[in-house]
Every structure is written in C-alpha cells, then in structure tokens.
C-alpha cells in the first residue's frame, strides 16, 4: 500500500535526522572519554550519563517533537 510505504519512509527520514544530530552531540563529547583528558570524576560521570541518554534517544524520542538531553557541564 502506497500510504503505508510513504508513512514508513517519513518515519525513517525523521529517525535519520534525529540520529544525525545525536551523532554530532556524541562527537562533541568524545574528547572527555580520553583517559588523559583533564576532567573531574564528577563531571566525567555527568558526561557518561549524557552520552548514554543520547544513545538511548532513538528508542524513546517523539519523532514529531524531538527533545535532546541537556549538555551537563
């Protein structure tokens, strides 16, 4: 059915956009994961939680109104 195919395509397009933004947000925190990066244990734990929330995002996000975790530090 063409309507179902169009809906599936729109769903995938929205999810792709969300994944792309999530990838960018994760990339901005990669430096904090380096073992010699100067960061407190407390801030590192906040970053780790933030990164996990970003990785979980595609399974819990509202595709029509996506909200992203707040950068913690």
Short mmCIF file of C-alpha atoms in Angstrom, two decimals:
data_model
loop_
_atom_site.label_atom_id
_atom_site.label_comp_id
_atom_site.label_asym_id
_atom_site.label_seq_id
_atom_site.Cartn_x
_atom_site.Cartn_y
_atom_site.Cartn_z
CA UNK A 1 0.00 0.00 0.00
CA UNK A 2 1.46 3.36 -1.05
CA UNK A 3 0.24 5.18 2.05
CA UNK A 4 2.00 2.74 4.36
CA UNK A 5 5.20 2.98 2.34
CA UNK A 6 5.08 6.78 2.48
CA UNK A 7 4.50 6.70 6.24
CA UNK A 8 7.36 4.24 6.72
CA UNK A 9 9.64 6.42 4.62
CA UNK A 10 8.71 9.55 6.59
CA UNK A 11 9.32 7.69 9.85
CA UNK A 12 12.79 6.62 8.66
CA UNK A 13 13.63 10.15 7.46
CA UNK A 14 12.71 11.64 10.84
CA UNK A 15 14.70 8.97 12.67
CA UNK A 16 17.70 9.56 10.39
CA UNK A 17 17.65 13.29 11.22
CA UNK A 18 17.49 12.53 14.95
CA UNK A 19 20.34 10.03 14.66
CA UNK A 20 22.47 12.55 12.75
CA UNK A 21 22.03 15.20 15.43
CA UNK A 22 22.67 12.61 18.14
CA UNK A 23 25.88 11.59 16.39
CA UNK A 24 27.05 15.22 16.33
CA UNK A 25 26.25 15.67 20.02
CA UNK A 26 28.10 12.47 20.92
CA UNK A 27 31.10 13.52 18.84
CA UNK A 28 31.34 16.77 20.81
CA UNK A 29 31.87 14.76 23.99
CA UNK A 30 34.35 12.20 22.64
CA UNK A 31 37.33 14.15 24.00
CA UNK A 32 36.07 13.68 27.56
CA UNK A 33 36.39 9.91 27.18
CA UNK A 34 40.15 10.06 26.57
CA UNK A 35 41.98 8.70 29.61
CA UNK A 36 44.30 11.71 29.87
CA UNK A 37 41.65 14.40 29.40
CA UNK A 38 41.63 16.75 32.43
CA UNK A 39 38.14 16.37 33.88
CA UNK A 40 36.86 15.74 37.38
CA UNK A 41 35.33 12.39 38.21
CA UNK A 42 32.02 14.14 38.91
CA UNK A 43 31.94 15.84 35.50
CA UNK A 44 33.07 12.66 33.77
CA UNK A 45 30.15 10.79 35.31
CA UNK A 46 27.78 13.53 34.10
CA UNK A 47 29.20 13.20 30.58
CA UNK A 48 28.86 9.43 30.67
CA UNK A 49 25.21 9.72 31.70
CA UNK A 50 24.58 12.32 29.00
CA UNK A 51 26.15 10.06 26.36
CA UNK A 52 24.01 7.13 27.49
CA UNK A 53 20.88 9.28 27.26
CA UNK A 54 21.89 10.23 23.72
CA UNK A 55 22.46 6.59 22.76
CA UNK A 56 19.03 5.66 24.17
CA UNK A 57 17.31 8.55 22.38
CA UNK A 58 16.11 6.77 19.20
CA UNK A 59 14.11 4.28 21.24
CA UNK A 60 12.31 6.88 23.36
CA UNK A 61 12.10 10.08 21.27
CA UNK A 62 8.91 11.68 19.98
CA UNK A 63 9.69 11.87 16.27
CA UNK A 64 7.41 14.85 15.74
CA UNK A 65 8.81 16.84 18.65
CA UNK A 66 12.30 15.56 19.49
CA UNK A 67 13.95 16.79 22.65
CA UNK A 68 17.57 16.12 23.42
CA UNK A 69 19.31 15.71 26.77
CA UNK A 70 20.80 18.90 28.18
CA UNK A 71 24.58 19.20 27.97
CA UNK A 72 25.62 18.65 31.60
CA UNK A 73 28.77 20.74 32.09
#
